[in-house]
PDB file of N, CA and C in Angstrom:
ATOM      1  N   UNK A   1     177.073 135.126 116.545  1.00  0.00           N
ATOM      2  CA  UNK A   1     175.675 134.781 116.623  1.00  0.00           C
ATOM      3  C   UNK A   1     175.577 133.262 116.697  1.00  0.00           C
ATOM      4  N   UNK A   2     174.914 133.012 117.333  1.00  0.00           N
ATOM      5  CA  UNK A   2     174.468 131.487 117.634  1.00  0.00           C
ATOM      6  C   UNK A   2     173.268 130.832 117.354  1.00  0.00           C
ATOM      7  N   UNK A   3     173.127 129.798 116.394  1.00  0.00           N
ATOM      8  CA  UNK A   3     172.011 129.231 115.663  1.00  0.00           C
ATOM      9  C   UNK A   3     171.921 127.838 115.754  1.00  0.00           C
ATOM     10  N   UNK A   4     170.579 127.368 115.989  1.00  0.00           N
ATOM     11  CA  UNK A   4     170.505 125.814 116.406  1.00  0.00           C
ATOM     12  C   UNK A   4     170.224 125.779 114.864  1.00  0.00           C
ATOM     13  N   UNK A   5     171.101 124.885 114.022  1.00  0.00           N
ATOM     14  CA  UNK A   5     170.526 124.271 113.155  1.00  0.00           C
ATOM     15  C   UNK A   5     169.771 122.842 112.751  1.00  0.00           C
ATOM     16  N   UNK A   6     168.768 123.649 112.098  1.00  0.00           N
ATOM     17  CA  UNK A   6     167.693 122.379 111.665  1.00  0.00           C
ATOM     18  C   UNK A   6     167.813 122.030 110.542  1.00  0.00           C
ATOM     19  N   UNK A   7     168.341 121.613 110.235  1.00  0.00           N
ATOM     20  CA  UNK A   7     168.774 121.083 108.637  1.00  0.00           C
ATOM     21  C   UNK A   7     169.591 119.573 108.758  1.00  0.00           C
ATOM     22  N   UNK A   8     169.305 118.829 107.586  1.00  0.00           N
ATOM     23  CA  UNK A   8     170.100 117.475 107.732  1.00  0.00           C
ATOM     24  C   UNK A   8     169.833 116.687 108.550  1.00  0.00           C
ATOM     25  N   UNK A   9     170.950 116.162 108.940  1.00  0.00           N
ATOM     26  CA  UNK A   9     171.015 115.396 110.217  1.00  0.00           C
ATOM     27  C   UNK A   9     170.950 115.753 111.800  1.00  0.00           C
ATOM     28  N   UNK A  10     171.404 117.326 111.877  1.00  0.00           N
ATOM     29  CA  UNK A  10     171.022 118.042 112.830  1.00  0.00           C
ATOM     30  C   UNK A  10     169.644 118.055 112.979  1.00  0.00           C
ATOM     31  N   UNK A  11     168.502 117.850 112.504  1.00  0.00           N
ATOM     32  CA  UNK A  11     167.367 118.188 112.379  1.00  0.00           C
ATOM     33  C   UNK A  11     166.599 116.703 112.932  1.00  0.00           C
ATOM     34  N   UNK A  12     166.972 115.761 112.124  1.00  0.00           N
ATOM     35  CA  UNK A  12     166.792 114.100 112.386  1.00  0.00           C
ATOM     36  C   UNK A  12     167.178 114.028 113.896  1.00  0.00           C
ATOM     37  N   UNK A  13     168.278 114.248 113.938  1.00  0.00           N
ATOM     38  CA  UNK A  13     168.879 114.071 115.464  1.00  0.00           C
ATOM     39  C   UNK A  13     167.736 114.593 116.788  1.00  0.00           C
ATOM     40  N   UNK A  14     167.176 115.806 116.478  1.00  0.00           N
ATOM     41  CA  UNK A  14     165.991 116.345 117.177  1.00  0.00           C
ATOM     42  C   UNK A  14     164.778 116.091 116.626  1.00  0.00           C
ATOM     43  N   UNK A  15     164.589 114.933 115.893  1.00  0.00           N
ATOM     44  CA  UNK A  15     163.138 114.257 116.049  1.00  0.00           C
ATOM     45  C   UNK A  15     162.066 114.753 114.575  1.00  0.00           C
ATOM     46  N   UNK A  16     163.191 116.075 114.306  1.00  0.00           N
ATOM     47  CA  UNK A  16     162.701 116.402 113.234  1.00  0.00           C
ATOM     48  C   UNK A  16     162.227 116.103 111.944  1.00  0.00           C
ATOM     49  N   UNK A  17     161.693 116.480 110.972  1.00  0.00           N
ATOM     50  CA  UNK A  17     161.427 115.945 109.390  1.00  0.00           C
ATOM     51  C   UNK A  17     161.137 117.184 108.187  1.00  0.00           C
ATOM     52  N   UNK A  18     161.038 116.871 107.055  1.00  0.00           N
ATOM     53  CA  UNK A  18     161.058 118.230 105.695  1.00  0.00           C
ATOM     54  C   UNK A  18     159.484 118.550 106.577  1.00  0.00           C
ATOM     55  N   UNK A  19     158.307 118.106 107.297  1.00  0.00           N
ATOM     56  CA  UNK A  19     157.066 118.807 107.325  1.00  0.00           C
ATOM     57  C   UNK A  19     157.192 120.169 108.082  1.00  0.00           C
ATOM     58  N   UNK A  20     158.750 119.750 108.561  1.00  0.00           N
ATOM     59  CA  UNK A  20     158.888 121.298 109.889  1.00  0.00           C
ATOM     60  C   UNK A  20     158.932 122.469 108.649  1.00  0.00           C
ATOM     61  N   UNK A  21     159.563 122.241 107.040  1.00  0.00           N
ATOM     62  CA  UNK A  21     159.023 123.955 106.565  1.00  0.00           C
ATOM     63  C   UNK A  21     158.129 123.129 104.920  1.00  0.00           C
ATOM     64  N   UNK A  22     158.069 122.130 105.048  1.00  0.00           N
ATOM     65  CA  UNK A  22     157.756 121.482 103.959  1.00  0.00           C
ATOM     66  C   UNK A  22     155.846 121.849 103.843  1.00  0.00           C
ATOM     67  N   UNK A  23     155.374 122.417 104.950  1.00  0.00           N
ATOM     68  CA  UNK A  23     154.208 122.254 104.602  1.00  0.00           C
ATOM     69  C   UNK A  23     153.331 123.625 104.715  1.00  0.00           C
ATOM     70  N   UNK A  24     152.152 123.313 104.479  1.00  0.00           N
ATOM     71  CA  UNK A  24     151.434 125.348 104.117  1.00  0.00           C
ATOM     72  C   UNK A  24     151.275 125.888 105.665  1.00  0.00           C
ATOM     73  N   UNK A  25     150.874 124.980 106.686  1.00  0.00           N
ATOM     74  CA  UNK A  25     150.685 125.398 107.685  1.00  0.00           C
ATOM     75  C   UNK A  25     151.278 125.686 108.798  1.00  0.00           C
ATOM     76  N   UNK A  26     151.082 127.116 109.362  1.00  0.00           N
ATOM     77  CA  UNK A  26     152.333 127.507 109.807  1.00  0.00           C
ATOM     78  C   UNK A  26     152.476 127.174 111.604  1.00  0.00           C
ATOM     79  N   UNK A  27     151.594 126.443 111.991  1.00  0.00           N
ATOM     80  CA  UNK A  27     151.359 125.536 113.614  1.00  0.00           C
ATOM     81  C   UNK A  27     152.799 125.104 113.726  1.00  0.00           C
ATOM     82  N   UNK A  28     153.470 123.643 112.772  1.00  0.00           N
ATOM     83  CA  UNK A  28     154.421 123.259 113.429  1.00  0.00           C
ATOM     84  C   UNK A  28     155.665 123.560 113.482  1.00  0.00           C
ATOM     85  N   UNK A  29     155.597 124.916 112.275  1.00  0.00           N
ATOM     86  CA  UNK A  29     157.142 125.571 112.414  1.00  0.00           C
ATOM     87  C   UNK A  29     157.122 126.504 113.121  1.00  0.00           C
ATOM     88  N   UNK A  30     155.742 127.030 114.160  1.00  0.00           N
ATOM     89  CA  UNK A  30     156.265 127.735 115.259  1.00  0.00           C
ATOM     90  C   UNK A  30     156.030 127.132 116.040  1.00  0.00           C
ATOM     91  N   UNK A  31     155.610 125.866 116.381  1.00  0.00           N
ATOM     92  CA  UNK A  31     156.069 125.411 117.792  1.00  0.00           C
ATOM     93  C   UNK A  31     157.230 125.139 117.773  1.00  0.00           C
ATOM     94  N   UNK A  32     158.128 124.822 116.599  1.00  0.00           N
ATOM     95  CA  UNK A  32     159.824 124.914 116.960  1.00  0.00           C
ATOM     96  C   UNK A  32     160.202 125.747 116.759  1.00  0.00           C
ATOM     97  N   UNK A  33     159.992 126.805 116.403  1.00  0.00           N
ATOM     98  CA  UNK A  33     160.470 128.556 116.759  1.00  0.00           C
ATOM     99  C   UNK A  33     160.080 128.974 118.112  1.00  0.00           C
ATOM    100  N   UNK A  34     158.637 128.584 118.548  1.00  0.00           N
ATOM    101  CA  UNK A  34     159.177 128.622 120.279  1.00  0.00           C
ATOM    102  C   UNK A  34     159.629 128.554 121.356  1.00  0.00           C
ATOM    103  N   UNK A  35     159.792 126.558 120.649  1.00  0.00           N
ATOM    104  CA  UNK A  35     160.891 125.440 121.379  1.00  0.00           C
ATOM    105  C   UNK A  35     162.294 126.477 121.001  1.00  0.00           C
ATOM    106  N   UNK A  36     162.442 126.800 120.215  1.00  0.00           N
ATOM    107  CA  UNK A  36     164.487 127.231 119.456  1.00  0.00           C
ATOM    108  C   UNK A  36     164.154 128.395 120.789  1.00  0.00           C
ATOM    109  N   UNK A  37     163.151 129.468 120.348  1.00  0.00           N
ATOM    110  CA  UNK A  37     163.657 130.575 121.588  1.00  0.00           C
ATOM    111  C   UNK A  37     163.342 130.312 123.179  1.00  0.00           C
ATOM    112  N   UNK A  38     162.842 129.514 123.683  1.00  0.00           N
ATOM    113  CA  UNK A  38     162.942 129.252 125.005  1.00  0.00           C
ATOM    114  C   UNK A  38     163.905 128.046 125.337  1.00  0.00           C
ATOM    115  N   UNK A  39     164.358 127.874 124.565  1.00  0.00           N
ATOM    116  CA  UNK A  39     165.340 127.027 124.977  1.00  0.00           C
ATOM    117  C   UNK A  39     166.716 127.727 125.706  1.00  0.00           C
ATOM    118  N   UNK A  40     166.570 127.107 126.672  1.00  0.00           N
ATOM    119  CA  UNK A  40     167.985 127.540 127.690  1.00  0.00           C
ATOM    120  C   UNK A  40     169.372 128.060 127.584  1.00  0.00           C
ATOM    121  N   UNK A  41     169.756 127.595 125.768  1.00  0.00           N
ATOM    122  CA  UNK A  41     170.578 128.019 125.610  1.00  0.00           C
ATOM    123  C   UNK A  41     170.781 129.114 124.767  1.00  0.00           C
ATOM    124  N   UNK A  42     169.379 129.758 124.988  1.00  0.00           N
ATOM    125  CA  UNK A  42     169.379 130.867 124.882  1.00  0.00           C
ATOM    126  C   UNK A  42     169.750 131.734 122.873  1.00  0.00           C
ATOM    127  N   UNK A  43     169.563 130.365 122.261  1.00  0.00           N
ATOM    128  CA  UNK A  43     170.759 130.789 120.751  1.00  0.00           C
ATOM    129  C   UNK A  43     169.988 131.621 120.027  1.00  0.00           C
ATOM    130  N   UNK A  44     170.148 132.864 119.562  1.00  0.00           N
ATOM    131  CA  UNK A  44     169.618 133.779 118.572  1.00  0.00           C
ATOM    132  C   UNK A  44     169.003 133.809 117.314  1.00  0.00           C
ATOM    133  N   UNK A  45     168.752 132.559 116.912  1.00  0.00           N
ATOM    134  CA  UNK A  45     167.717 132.012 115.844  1.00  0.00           C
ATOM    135  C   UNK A  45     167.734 130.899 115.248  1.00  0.00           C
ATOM    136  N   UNK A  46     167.726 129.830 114.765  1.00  0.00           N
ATOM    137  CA  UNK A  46     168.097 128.894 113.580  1.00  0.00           C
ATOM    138  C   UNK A  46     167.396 129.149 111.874  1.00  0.00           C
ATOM    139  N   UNK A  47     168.465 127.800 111.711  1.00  0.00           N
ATOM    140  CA  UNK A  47     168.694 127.942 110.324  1.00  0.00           C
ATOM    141  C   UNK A  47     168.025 126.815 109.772  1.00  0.00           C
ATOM    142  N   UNK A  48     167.372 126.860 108.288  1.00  0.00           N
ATOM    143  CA  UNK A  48     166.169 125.873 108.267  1.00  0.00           C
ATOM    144  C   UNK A  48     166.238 126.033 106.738  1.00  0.00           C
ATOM    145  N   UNK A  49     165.443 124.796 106.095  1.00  0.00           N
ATOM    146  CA  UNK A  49     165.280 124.708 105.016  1.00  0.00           C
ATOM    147  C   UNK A  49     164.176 125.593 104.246  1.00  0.00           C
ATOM    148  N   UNK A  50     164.368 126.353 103.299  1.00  0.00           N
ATOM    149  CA  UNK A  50     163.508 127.325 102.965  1.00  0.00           C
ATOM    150  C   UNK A  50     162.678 126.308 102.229  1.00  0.00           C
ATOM    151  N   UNK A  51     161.112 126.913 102.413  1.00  0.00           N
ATOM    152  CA  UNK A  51     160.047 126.244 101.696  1.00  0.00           C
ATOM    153  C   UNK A  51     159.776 126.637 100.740  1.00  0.00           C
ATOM    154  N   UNK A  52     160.995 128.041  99.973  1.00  0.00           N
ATOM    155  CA  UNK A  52     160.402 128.115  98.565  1.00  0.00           C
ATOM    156  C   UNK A  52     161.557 127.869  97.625  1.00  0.00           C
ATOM    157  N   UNK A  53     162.612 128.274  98.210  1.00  0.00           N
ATOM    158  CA  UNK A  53     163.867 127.216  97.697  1.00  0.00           C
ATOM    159  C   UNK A  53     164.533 126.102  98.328  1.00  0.00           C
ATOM    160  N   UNK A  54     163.853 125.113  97.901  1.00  0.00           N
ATOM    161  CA  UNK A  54     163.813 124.048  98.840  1.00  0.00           C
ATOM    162  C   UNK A  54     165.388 123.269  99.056  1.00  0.00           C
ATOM    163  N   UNK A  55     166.153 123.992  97.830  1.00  0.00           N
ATOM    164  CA  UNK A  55     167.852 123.502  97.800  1.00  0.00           C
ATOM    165  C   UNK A  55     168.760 124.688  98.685  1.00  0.00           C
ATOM    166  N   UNK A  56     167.901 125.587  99.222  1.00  0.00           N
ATOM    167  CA  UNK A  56     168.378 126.822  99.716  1.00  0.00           C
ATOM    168  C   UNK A  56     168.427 126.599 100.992  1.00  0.00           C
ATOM    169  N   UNK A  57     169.302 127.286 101.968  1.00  0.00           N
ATOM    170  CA  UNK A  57     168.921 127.361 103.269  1.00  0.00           C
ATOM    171  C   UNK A  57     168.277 128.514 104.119  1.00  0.00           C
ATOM    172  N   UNK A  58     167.491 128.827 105.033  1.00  0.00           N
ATOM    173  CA  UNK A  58     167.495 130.248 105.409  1.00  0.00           C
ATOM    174  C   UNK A  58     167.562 130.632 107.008  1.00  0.00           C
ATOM    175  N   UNK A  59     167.106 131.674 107.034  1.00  0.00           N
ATOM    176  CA  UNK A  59     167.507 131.691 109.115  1.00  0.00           C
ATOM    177  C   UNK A  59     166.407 132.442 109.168  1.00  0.00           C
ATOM    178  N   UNK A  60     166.348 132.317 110.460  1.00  0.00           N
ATOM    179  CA  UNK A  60     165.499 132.641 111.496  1.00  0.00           C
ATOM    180  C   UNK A  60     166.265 133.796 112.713  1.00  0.00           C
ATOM    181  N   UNK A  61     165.801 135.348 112.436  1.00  0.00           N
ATOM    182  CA  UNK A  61     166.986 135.932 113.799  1.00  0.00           C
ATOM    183  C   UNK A  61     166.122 136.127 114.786  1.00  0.00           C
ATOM    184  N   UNK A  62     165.663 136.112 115.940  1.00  0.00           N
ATOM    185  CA  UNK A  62     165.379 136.488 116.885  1.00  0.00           C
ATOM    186  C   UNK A  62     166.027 137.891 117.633  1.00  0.00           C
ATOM    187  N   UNK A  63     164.452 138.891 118.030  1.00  0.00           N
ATOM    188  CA  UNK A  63     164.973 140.174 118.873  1.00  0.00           C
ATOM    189  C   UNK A  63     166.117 139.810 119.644  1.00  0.00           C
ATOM    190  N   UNK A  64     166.327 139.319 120.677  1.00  0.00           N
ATOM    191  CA  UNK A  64     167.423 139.177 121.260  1.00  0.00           C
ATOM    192  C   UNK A  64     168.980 139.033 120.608  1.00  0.00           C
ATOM    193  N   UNK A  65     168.739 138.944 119.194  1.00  0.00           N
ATOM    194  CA  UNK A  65     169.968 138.914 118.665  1.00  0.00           C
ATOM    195  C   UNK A  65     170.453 140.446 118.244  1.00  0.00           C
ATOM    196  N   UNK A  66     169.449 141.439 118.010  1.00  0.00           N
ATOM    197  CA  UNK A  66     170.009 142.906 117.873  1.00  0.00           C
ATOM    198  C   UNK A  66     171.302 143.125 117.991  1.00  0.00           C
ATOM    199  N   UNK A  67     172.266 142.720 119.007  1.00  0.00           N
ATOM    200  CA  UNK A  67     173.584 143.739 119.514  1.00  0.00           C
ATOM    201  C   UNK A  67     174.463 143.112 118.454  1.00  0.00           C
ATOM    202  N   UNK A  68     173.975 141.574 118.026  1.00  0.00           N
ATOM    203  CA  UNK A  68     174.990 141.286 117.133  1.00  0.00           C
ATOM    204  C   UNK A  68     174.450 141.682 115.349  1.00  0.00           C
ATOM    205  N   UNK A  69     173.878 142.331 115.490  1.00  0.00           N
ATOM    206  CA  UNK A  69     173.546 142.701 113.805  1.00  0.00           C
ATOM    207  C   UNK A  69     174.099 144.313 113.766  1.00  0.00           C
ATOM    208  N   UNK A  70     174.494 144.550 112.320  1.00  0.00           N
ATOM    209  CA  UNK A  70     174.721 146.168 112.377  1.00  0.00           C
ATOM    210  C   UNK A  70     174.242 146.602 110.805  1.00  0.00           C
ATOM    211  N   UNK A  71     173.629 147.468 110.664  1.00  0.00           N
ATOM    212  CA  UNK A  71     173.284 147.950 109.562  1.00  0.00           C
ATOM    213  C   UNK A  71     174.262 148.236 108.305  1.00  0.00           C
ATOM    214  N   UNK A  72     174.061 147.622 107.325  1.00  0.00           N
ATOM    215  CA  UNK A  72     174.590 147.908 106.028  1.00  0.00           C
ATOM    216  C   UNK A  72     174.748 148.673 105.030  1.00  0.00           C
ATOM    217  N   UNK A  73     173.708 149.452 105.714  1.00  0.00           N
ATOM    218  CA  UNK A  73     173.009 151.159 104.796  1.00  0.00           C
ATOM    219  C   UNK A  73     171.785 151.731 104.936  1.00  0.00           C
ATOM    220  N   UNK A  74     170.736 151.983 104.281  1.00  0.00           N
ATOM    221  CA  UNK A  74     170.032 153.220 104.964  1.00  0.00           C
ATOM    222  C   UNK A  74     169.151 151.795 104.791  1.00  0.00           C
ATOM    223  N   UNK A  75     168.076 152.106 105.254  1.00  0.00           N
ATOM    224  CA  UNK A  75     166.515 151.239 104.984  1.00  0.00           C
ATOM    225  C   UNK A  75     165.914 151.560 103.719  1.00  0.00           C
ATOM    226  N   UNK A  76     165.382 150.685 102.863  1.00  0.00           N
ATOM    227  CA  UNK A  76     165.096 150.810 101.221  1.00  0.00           C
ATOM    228  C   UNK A  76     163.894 149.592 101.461  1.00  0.00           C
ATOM    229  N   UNK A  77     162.242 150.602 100.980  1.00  0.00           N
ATOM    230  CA  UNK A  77     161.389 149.867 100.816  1.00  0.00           C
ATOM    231  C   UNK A  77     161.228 148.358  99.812  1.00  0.00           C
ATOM    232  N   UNK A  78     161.083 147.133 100.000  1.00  0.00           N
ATOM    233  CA  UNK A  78     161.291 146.360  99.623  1.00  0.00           C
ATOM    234  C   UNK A  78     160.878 146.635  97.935  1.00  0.00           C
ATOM    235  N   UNK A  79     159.890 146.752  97.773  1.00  0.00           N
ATOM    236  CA  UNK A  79     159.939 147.142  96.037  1.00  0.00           C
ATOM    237  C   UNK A  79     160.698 148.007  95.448  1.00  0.00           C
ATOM    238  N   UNK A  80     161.366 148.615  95.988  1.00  0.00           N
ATOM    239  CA  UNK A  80     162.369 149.491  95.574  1.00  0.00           C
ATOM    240  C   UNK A  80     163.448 148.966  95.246  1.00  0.00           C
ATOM    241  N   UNK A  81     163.839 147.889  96.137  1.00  0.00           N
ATOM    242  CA  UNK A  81     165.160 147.038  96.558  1.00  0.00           C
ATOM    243  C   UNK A  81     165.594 146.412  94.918  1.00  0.00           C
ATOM    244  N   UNK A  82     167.229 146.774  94.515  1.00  0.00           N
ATOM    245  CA  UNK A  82     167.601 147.181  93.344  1.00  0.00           C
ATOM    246  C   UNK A  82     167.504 144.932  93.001  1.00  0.00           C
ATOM    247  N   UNK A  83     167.278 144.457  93.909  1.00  0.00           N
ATOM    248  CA  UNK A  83     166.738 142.511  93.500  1.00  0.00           C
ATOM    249  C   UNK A  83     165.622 142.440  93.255  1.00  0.00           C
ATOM    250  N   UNK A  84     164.520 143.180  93.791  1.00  0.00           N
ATOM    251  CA  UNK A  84     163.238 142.911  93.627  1.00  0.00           C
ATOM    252  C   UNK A  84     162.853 142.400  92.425  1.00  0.00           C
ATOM    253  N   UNK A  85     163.330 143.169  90.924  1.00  0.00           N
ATOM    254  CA  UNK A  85     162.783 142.550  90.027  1.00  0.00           C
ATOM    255  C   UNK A  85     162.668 141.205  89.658  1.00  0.00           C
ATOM    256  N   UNK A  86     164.211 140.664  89.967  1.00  0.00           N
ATOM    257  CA  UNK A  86     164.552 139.662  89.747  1.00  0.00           C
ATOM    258  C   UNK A  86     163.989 138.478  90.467  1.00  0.00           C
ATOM    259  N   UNK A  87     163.518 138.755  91.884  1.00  0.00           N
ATOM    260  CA  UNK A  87     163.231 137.662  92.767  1.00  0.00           C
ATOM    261  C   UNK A  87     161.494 138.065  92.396  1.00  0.00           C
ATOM    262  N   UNK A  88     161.536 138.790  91.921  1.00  0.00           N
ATOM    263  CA  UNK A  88     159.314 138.616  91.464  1.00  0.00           C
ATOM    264  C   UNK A  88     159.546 137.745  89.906  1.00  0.00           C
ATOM    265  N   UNK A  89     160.536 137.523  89.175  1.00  0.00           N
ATOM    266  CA  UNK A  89     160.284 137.088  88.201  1.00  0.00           C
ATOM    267  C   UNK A  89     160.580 135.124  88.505  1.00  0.00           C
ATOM    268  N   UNK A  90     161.610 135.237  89.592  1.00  0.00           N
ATOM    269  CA  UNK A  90     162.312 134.186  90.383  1.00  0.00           C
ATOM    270  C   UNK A  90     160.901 133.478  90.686  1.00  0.00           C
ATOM    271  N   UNK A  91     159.683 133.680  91.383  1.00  0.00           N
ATOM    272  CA  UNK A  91     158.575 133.485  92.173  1.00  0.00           C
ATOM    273  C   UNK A  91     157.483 133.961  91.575  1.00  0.00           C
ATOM    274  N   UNK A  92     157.605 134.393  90.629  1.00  0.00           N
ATOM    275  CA  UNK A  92     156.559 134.393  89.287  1.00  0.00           C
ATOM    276  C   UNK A  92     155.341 135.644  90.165  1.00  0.00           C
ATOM    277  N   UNK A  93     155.671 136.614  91.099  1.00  0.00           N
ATOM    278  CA  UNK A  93     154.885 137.675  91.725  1.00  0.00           C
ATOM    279  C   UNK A  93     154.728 138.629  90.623  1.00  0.00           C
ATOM    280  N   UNK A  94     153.031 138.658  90.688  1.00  0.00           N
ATOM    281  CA  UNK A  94     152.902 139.903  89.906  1.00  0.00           C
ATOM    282  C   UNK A  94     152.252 141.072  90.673  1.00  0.00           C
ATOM    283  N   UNK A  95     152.925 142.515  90.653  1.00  0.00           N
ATOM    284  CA  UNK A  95     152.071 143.243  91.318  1.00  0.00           C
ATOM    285  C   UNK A  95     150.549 143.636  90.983  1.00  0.00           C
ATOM    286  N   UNK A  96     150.115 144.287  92.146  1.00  0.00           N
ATOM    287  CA  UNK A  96     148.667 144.137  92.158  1.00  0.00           C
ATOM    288  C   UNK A  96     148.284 145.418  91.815  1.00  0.00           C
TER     289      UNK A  96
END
C-alpha cells in the first residue's frame, strides 16, 4: 500500500502546517484529501497527525485501496468492539 505522508517534514516540504488536522473545520483537510486522491500518483491514502491524539499518527485509506486490505474476522458493531470501553473512557464519551 502506498501513502503520501503528511507528517513532519514531509508535510512542511508540501507547504503544509498542524492547521491541516489541528483545527475543527473540516474544508482544509479535505481539500488535501482531494489533492492526496487525484494526484497522479495515484497512492491509496495518507498518513496524518491525529487531531485527537495529537502524539499519535493515523491514515487515511482510500476505495481504491480494497485489493490490498483483507479482513481479520467477522464485522463487530463498534460498541460491541471488546476496546470500546476503554477508548470511551480514553475520550471521556458517554453514551446517550
Amino acid at each position: 500500500m502506498r501513502l503520501f505522508d503528511l507528517t513532519g517534514h514531509f508535510l512542511k516540504q508540501m507547504g503544509g502546517h498542524a492547521g491541516l488536522t489541528g483545527t475543527a473545520s473540516c474544508t482544509l483537510p479535505q481539500r488535501w484529501a482531494l489533492a492526496a486522491h487525484r494526484n497522479p500518483l495515484r497512492v491509496d491514502g495518507f498518513l496524518y497527525m491525529s487531531r485527537h491524539l495529537t502524539h499519535e499518527k493515523a491514515v487515511v485509506i482510500f476505495d481504491r485501496a480494497k485489493t490490498h486490505l483483507t479482513a481479520a474476522g467477522k464485522a463487530v458493531q463498534l460498541i460491541a468492539a471488546a476496546e470500546m470501553p476503554d477508548a470511551m473512557r480514553l475520550f471521556n464519551i458517554v453514551p446517550a
